[in-house]
CSV table of C-alpha atoms in Angstrom, one decimal:
chain,number,residue,atom,x,y,z
A,29,MET,CA,0.4,-6.0,0.6
A,30,LYS,CA,3.5,-5.7,-1.4
A,31,LEU,CA,4.8,-3.4,-4.1
A,32,SER,CA,6.4,-5.2,-7.1
A,33,GLU,CA,10.1,-5.3,-7.3
A,34,SER,CA,9.9,-3.3,-10.5
A,35,VAL,CA,9.0,-0.3,-8.4
A,36,GLU,CA,12.5,-0.4,-6.9
A,37,TRP,CA,14.1,-0.9,-10.3
A,38,ALA,CA,12.2,1.9,-12.0
A,39,VAL,CA,13.0,4.4,-9.3
A,40,HIS,CA,16.6,3.5,-9.4
A,41,CYS,CA,16.7,3.7,-13.2
A,42,ALA,CA,15.1,7.1,-13.1
A,43,VAL,CA,17.7,8.3,-10.6
A,44,LEU,CA,20.5,7.0,-12.7
A,45,LEU,CA,19.1,8.6,-15.8
A,46,ALA,CA,18.9,11.9,-13.9
A,47,MET,CA,22.7,11.7,-13.6
A,48,VAL,CA,23.4,11.1,-17.3
A,49,PRO,CA,24.9,14.3,-18.7
A,50,ASP,CA,23.8,16.2,-21.8
A,51,ARG,CA,20.7,14.1,-22.5
A,52,ALA,CA,22.8,11.1,-23.4
A,53,THR,CA,20.8,7.9,-23.4
A,54,LEU,CA,21.4,4.5,-21.8
A,55,PRO,CA,20.1,1.3,-23.4
A,56,ALA,CA,17.9,-1.0,-21.4
A,57,ASN,CA,20.6,-3.7,-21.1
A,58,ARG,CA,23.1,-1.2,-19.7
A,59,LEU,CA,20.5,0.0,-17.1
A,60,ALA,CA,20.0,-3.7,-16.2
A,61,GLU,CA,23.7,-4.2,-15.9
A,62,TYR,CA,24.2,-1.2,-13.7
A,63,HIS,CA,21.5,-2.4,-11.3
A,64,GLY,CA,22.2,-6.1,-11.5
A,65,VAL,CA,18.6,-6.9,-12.5
A,66,PRO,CA,17.2,-9.1,-15.3
A,67,GLY,CA,17.1,-7.2,-18.6
A,68,PRO,CA,13.8,-8.5,-20.0
A,69,TYR,CA,11.9,-7.7,-16.8
A,70,LEU,CA,13.6,-4.3,-16.5
A,71,ALA,CA,12.6,-3.5,-20.1
A,72,LYS,CA,9.0,-3.7,-19.2
A,73,SER,CA,9.5,-1.2,-16.4
A,74,LEU,CA,11.3,1.2,-18.8
A,75,GLN,CA,8.5,0.8,-21.3
A,76,ALA,CA,6.0,1.7,-18.6
A,77,LEU,CA,8.0,4.8,-17.8
A,78,ALA,CA,8.0,5.7,-21.5
A,79,ARG,CA,4.2,5.1,-21.8
A,80,GLN,CA,3.6,7.5,-18.9
A,81,GLY,CA,5.8,10.2,-20.5
A,82,LEU,CA,8.5,10.0,-17.8
A,83,ALA,CA,11.2,8.5,-20.0
A,84,GLU,CA,11.7,8.5,-23.7
A,85,ALA,CA,13.3,5.9,-25.9
A,86,THR,CA,15.4,7.2,-28.8
A,87,GLY,CA,15.0,5.1,-31.8
A,88,GLY,CA,17.1,2.6,-33.7
A,89,ARG,CA,19.6,0.0,-32.9
A,90,ARG,CA,21.7,2.4,-30.9
A,91,GLY,CA,18.7,3.7,-29.1
A,92,GLY,CA,18.4,4.1,-25.4
A,93,TYR,CA,16.5,5.8,-22.6
A,94,ARG,CA,16.6,9.2,-21.1
A,95,LEU,CA,14.2,11.1,-18.9
A,96,ALA,CA,11.5,12.8,-20.9
A,97,ARG,CA,11.3,15.8,-18.4
A,98,PRO,CA,13.7,17.4,-16.1
A,99,ALA,CA,14.3,15.3,-13.0
A,100,THR,CA,13.2,18.2,-10.9
A,101,GLU,CA,9.7,17.8,-12.4
A,102,ILE,CA,9.3,14.1,-12.0
A,103,THR,CA,7.9,12.9,-8.7
A,104,VAL,CA,8.6,9.6,-7.1
A,105,LEU,CA,4.9,9.0,-7.1
A,106,GLU,CA,4.8,9.3,-10.9
A,107,VAL,CA,7.4,6.7,-11.3
A,108,VAL,CA,5.8,4.4,-8.8
A,109,GLN,CA,2.4,4.7,-10.4
A,110,ALA,CA,3.9,4.3,-13.9
A,111,VAL,CA,4.9,0.7,-13.0
A,112,GLU,CA,2.4,-0.1,-10.3
A,113,GLY,CA,-0.7,1.5,-11.7
A,114,LYS,CA,-3.1,3.9,-10.0
A,115,GLU,CA,-5.6,1.5,-8.7
A,116,PRO,CA,-6.4,2.1,-5.0
A,117,PHE,CA,-4.9,-0.4,-2.5
A,118,PHE,CA,-8.3,-0.8,-0.9
A,119,ARG,CA,-11.3,-1.9,-3.1
A,120,CYS,CA,-14.6,-1.3,-1.5
A,121,THR,CA,-17.0,-4.1,-2.3
A,122,GLU,CA,-19.9,-2.4,-0.6
A,123,ILE,CA,-20.4,-5.1,2.0
A,124,ARG,CA,-22.7,-2.7,3.8
A,125,ARG,CA,-25.2,-3.3,1.0
A,126,ARG,CA,-25.3,-7.0,1.6
A,127,GLY,CA,-26.9,-8.9,4.5
A,128,PRO,CA,-30.0,-8.0,6.6
A,129,ALA,CA,-29.4,-4.3,7.0
A,130,ARG,CA,-29.3,-3.5,3.3
A,131,VAL,CA,-31.7,-0.9,1.9
A,132,GLY,CA,-32.3,0.6,-1.5
A,133,ALA,CA,-29.5,2.2,-3.4
A,134,ARG,CA,-30.8,5.7,-3.0
A,135,HIS,CA,-30.1,5.5,0.7
A,136,TYR,CA,-26.3,5.2,0.2
A,137,LYS,CA,-25.5,8.9,-0.4
A,138,LEU,CA,-21.9,8.8,0.8
A,139,ASP,CA,-19.1,6.4,0.1
A,140,CYS,CA,-18.8,3.9,2.9
A,141,GLY,CA,-16.9,5.4,5.9
A,142,VAL,CA,-14.5,2.4,6.0
A,143,ALA,CA,-13.5,3.0,2.4
A,144,ARG,CA,-13.2,6.8,2.9
A,145,THR,CA,-10.8,6.1,5.8
A,146,MET,CA,-8.7,3.7,3.8
A,147,TRP,CA,-8.6,6.0,0.8
A,148,ARG,CA,-7.6,9.0,3.0
A,149,ALA,CA,-4.6,7.0,4.1
A,150,GLU,CA,-3.7,6.2,0.5
A,151,GLU,CA,-3.8,9.8,-0.3
A,152,ALA,CA,-1.4,10.5,2.5
A,153,TRP,CA,0.9,7.9,1.0
A,154,ARG,CA,0.6,9.5,-2.4
A,155,GLU,CA,1.1,12.9,-1.0
A,156,SER,CA,4.4,11.8,0.6
A,157,LEU,CA,5.7,10.4,-2.6
A,158,ARG,CA,4.5,13.5,-4.5
A,159,GLU,CA,6.8,15.7,-2.4
A,160,VAL,CA,10.0,14.0,-3.5
A,161,THR,CA,11.4,14.3,-7.0
A,162,ILE,CA,13.8,12.1,-8.9
A,163,ALA,CA,16.2,15.1,-8.7
A,164,ASP,CA,15.9,15.0,-4.9
A,165,LEU,CA,16.9,11.3,-4.8
A,166,ALA,CA,19.8,11.9,-7.2
A,167,ARG,CA,21.1,14.7,-5.0
A,168,GLY,CA,20.8,12.3,-2.0
A,169,VAL,CA,22.9,9.7,-3.8
A,170,LEU,CA,25.6,12.3,-4.5
A,171,ALA,CA,25.5,13.5,-0.9
A,172,GLU,CA,25.5,10.1,0.8
A,173,ALA,CA,27.2,7.5,-1.4
A,174,SER,CA,30.8,6.8,-0.5
A,175,PRO,CA,33.4,8.5,-2.7
A,176,GLU,CA,34.5,5.1,-3.9
A,177,ALA,CA,31.0,4.1,-5.1
A,178,LEU,CA,30.6,7.5,-6.8
A,179,ALA,CA,33.9,7.2,-8.6
A,180,LYS,CA,33.0,3.7,-9.8
A,181,GLY,CA,29.6,4.8,-10.9
A,182,ALA,CA,30.9,7.8,-12.7
A,183,ASN,CA,33.6,5.7,-14.3
A,184,TRP,CA,31.1,3.1,-15.6
A,185,LEU,CA,28.7,5.8,-16.8
A,186,GLY,CA,31.5,7.7,-18.6
A,187,SER,CA,32.8,4.5,-20.3
A,188,VAL,CA,29.3,3.5,-21.5
A,189,ILE,CA,28.5,6.9,-22.9
A,190,GLU,CA,31.9,7.3,-24.5
A,191,SER,CA,31.7,3.8,-26.1
A,192,ARG,CA,28.3,4.7,-27.5
A,193,ALA,CA,29.5,8.0,-28.8
A,194,GLY,CA,32.6,6.4,-30.3
A,195,THR,CA,30.6,4.1,-32.5
A,196,GLY,CA,28.2,6.7,-33.7
A,197,GLY,CA,25.4,6.4,-31.1
B,11,MET,CA,-0.8,-3.3,-5.0
B,12,LYS,CA,-3.9,-4.5,-3.4
B,13,LEU,CA,-5.1,-5.0,0.2
B,14,SER,CA,-6.9,-8.3,0.7
B,15,GLU,CA,-10.7,-8.3,0.9
B,16,SER,CA,-10.4,-9.6,4.4
B,17,VAL,CA,-9.3,-6.1,5.4
B,18,GLU,CA,-12.7,-4.8,4.5
B,19,TRP,CA,-14.4,-7.6,6.3
B,20,ALA,CA,-12.4,-7.3,9.4
B,21,VAL,CA,-12.9,-3.5,9.8
B,22,HIS,CA,-16.6,-3.9,9.2
B,23,CYS,CA,-16.8,-6.7,11.7
B,24,ALA,CA,-15.0,-4.6,14.3
B,25,VAL,CA,-17.4,-1.7,13.7
B,26,LEU,CA,-20.4,-4.0,14.1
B,27,LEU,CA,-18.9,-5.5,17.3
B,28,ALA,CA,-18.5,-1.9,18.6
B,29,MET,CA,-22.3,-1.6,18.4
B,30,VAL,CA,-23.1,-4.7,20.3
B,31,PRO,CA,-24.4,-3.8,23.7
B,32,ASP,CA,-23.3,-5.1,27.1
B,33,ARG,CA,-20.4,-7.0,25.9
B,34,ALA,CA,-22.7,-9.5,24.2
B,35,THR,CA,-21.0,-11.7,21.6
B,36,LEU,CA,-21.7,-12.6,18.0
B,37,PRO,CA,-20.7,-15.9,16.5
B,38,ALA,CA,-18.6,-15.9,13.4
B,39,ASN,CA,-21.4,-17.3,11.3
B,40,ARG,CA,-23.7,-14.4,12.3
B,41,LEU,CA,-21.0,-11.9,11.5
B,42,ALA,CA,-20.7,-13.5,8.1
B,43,GLU,CA,-24.4,-13.4,7.6
B,44,TYR,CA,-24.6,-9.7,8.5
B,45,HIS,CA,-21.9,-8.8,6.1
B,46,GLY,CA,-22.9,-11.3,3.3
B,47,VAL,CA,-19.4,-12.8,3.2
B,48,PRO,CA,-18.3,-16.4,3.2
B,49,GLY,CA,-18.1,-17.7,6.8
B,50,PRO,CA,-15.0,-19.9,6.6
B,51,TYR,CA,-12.9,-17.1,5.2
B,52,LEU,CA,-14.3,-14.5,7.6
B,53,ALA,CA,-13.4,-16.9,10.5
B,54,LYS,CA,-9.8,-16.5,9.6
B,55,SER,CA,-10.0,-12.8,9.8
B,56,LEU,CA,-11.8,-13.0,13.2
B,57,GLN,CA,-9.1,-15.4,14.4
B,58,ALA,CA,-6.5,-12.8,13.3
B,59,LEU,CA,-8.2,-10.1,15.3
B,60,ALA,CA,-8.2,-12.4,18.3
B,61,ARG,CA,-4.6,-13.3,17.9
B,62,GLN,CA,-3.7,-9.6,17.9
B,63,GLY,CA,-5.7,-8.9,21.1
B,64,LEU,CA,-8.4,-6.8,19.3
B,65,ALA,CA,-11.3,-9.3,19.6
B,66,GLU,CA,-11.8,-12.2,22.0
B,67,ALA,CA,-13.7,-15.4,21.4
B,68,THR,CA,-15.8,-16.6,24.3
B,69,GLY,CA,-15.6,-20.4,24.6
B,70,GLY,CA,-18.0,-23.2,24.0
B,71,ARG,CA,-20.7,-24.1,21.5
B,72,ARG,CA,-22.5,-20.9,22.2
B,73,GLY,CA,-19.4,-18.8,21.9
B,74,GLY,CA,-18.9,-15.8,19.9
B,75,TYR,CA,-16.7,-12.7,19.4
B,76,ARG,CA,-16.6,-9.4,21.1
B,77,LEU,CA,-14.0,-6.6,21.1
B,78,ALA,CA,-11.3,-7.2,23.5
B,79,ARG,CA,-10.8,-3.5,24.2
B,80,PRO,CA,-13.0,-0.4,24.1
B,81,ALA,CA,-13.6,0.6,20.5
B,82,THR,CA,-12.3,4.0,21.3
B,83,GLU,CA,-8.9,2.3,21.9
B,84,ILE,CA,-8.7,0.2,18.8
B,85,THR,CA,-7.3,2.0,15.7
B,86,VAL,CA,-8.2,1.1,12.2
B,87,LEU,CA,-4.5,0.6,11.6
B,88,GLU,CA,-4.5,-2.2,14.2
B,89,VAL,CA,-7.3,-4.0,12.5
B,90,VAL,CA,-5.8,-3.6,9.1
B,91,GLN,CA,-2.4,-4.9,10.3
B,92,ALA,CA,-4.0,-7.8,12.2
B,93,VAL,CA,-5.2,-9.3,9.0
B,94,GLU,CA,-2.7,-7.9,6.5
B,95,GLY,CA,0.5,-8.1,8.6
B,96,LYS,CA,3.1,-5.4,9.3
B,97,GLU,CA,5.4,-6.1,6.4
B,98,PRO,CA,6.4,-3.0,4.5
B,99,PHE,CA,4.8,-2.5,1.1
B,100,PHE,CA,8.2,-1.7,-0.3
B,101,ARG,CA,11.0,-4.3,0.2
B,102,CYS,CA,14.5,-2.9,-0.5
B,103,THR,CA,16.6,-5.5,-2.2
B,104,GLU,CA,19.6,-3.3,-2.1
B,105,ILE,CA,20.1,-3.1,-5.8
B,106,ARG,CA,22.6,-0.3,-5.2
B,107,ARG,CA,25.0,-3.0,-4.0
B,108,ARG,CA,24.9,-4.9,-7.2
B,109,GLY,CA,26.4,-3.9,-10.5
B,110,PRO,CA,29.5,-1.9,-11.3
B,111,ALA,CA,29.2,0.8,-8.6
B,112,ARG,CA,29.1,-1.6,-5.7
B,113,VAL,CA,31.6,-1.2,-2.9
B,114,GLY,CA,32.2,-2.9,0.4
B,115,ALA,CA,29.4,-3.2,3.0
B,116,ARG,CA,31.0,-0.7,5.4
B,117,HIS,CA,30.4,2.0,2.9
B,118,TYR,CA,26.6,1.7,3.1
B,119,LYS,CA,26.0,3.6,6.4
B,120,LEU,CA,22.5,4.8,5.6
B,121,ASP,CA,19.5,2.9,4.3
B,122,CYS,CA,19.1,3.5,0.6
B,123,GLY,CA,17.4,6.8,-0.1
B,124,VAL,CA,14.9,5.2,-2.4
B,125,ALA,CA,13.8,2.9,0.4
B,126,ARG,CA,13.7,5.7,2.9
B,127,THR,CA,11.4,7.7,0.6
B,128,MET,CA,9.1,4.7,0.1
B,129,TRP,CA,9.0,3.9,3.9
B,130,ARG,CA,8.3,7.5,4.8
B,131,ALA,CA,5.2,7.3,2.6
B,132,GLU,CA,4.1,4.1,4.3
B,133,GLU,CA,4.5,5.8,7.7
B,134,ALA,CA,2.2,8.5,6.4
B,135,TRP,CA,-0.3,5.8,5.4
B,136,ARG,CA,-0.1,4.2,8.8
B,137,GLU,CA,-0.3,7.5,10.6
B,138,SER,CA,-3.5,8.3,8.8
B,139,LEU,CA,-5.1,4.9,9.8
B,140,ARG,CA,-3.8,5.4,13.4
B,141,GLU,CA,-5.8,8.5,13.8
B,142,VAL,CA,-9.1,6.8,13.3
B,143,THR,CA,-10.6,4.4,15.8
B,144,ILE,CA,-13.2,1.8,15.4
B,145,ALA,CA,-15.5,3.9,17.6
B,146,ASP,CA,-15.1,6.8,15.2
B,147,LEU,CA,-16.2,4.6,12.3
B,148,ALA,CA,-19.2,3.3,14.4
B,149,ARG,CA,-20.2,6.8,15.2
B,150,GLY,CA,-20.0,7.6,11.4
B,151,VAL,CA,-22.3,4.7,10.6
B,152,LEU,CA,-24.9,6.0,13.1
B,153,ALA,CA,-24.6,9.5,11.8
B,154,GLU,CA,-24.7,8.7,8.1
B,155,ALA,CA,-26.7,5.5,7.5
B,156,SER,CA,-30.3,5.9,6.6
B,157,PRO,CA,-32.9,5.5,9.3
B,158,GLU,CA,-34.2,2.5,7.5
B,159,ALA,CA,-30.8,0.7,7.4
B,160,LEU,CA,-30.2,1.5,11.1
B,161,ALA,CA,-33.6,0.1,12.1
B,162,LYS,CA,-33.0,-3.0,10.1
B,163,GLY,CA,-29.5,-3.4,11.5
B,164,ALA,CA,-30.7,-2.8,15.1
B,165,ASN,CA,-33.5,-5.2,14.6
B,166,TRP,CA,-31.3,-8.0,13.3
B,167,LEU,CA,-28.8,-7.4,16.1
B,168,GLY,CA,-31.5,-7.5,18.8
B,169,SER,CA,-33.0,-10.7,17.5
B,170,VAL,CA,-29.7,-12.4,17.3
B,171,ILE,CA,-28.7,-11.4,20.8
B,172,GLU,CA,-32.1,-12.2,22.2
B,173,SER,CA,-32.2,-15.7,20.6
B,174,ARG,CA,-28.8,-16.4,22.0
B,175,ALA,CA,-29.8,-15.2,25.5
B,176,GLY,CA,-33.0,-17.2,25.3
B,177,THR,CA,-31.3,-20.5,24.9
B,178,GLY,CA,-28.7,-20.0,27.6
B,179,GLY,CA,-25.9,-18.4,25.5
């Protein structure tokens, strides 16, 4: 079982967008450049964030993305589910209703105990991701990244935002 | 993200094997028949359980499977990981080390905070599945299944074990 790579991209993008000052926006190709990931694929993840109301795309040729809500109010779970969907990991195919012990449908009053166990574990996974916000992750980057990396990141971010402001964006 | 169907099959097989009396064995094709699943695919799951020391195959033409340890000592997590593997759901590709903010390897002293968050959630998933044993699930079936289904299951199990005993197996 494997989460798609776009989960990693989307969470990192959300964290970077949480660091952009004054509701400035970043275009998809700049977000791709910053993370060293392929632009067309990343665009799909960004669109997924927008569809779920986590990011918003400002219109026009000079448009870009920003978070649609404060980063303190966006959980990692929301970002993960925006790109990965909300389908359960475990799909119960009701194999207890096949084979020689099967009985009429009315006898199956509860979900299968195997499925309940699997789904309870998925809820523990979701709950863990629900406890962490994008703002938490952004704070973590600021606390843990090396001063050199932070300086380079801030420098890149400043130049991108300035160049966009300078040409009317 | 989706667990393979063989997870469902393997857990159900382990639960059925937990109900087999006196360390009798059930052949793979009988386990497939009971669960209404394709024998050749199920055989792979059973082999995976055996490789991980959860089930054991008795040899010979009349051979079959039984649990290799008491069902009280086999967790659902072990069965799931036997067929699904232990790879993390989230693979960190270190995208923080790409792009304009990258710095030398010595500056990355901690795992990426995004990855740590994702892995913590996976540990919560594992922990939840570690708390439930195959014996717990078997007890749940006995407590929850309809009397009719239990009677049919016991009847089938008895006839299979008897027919095997009757021909020297």
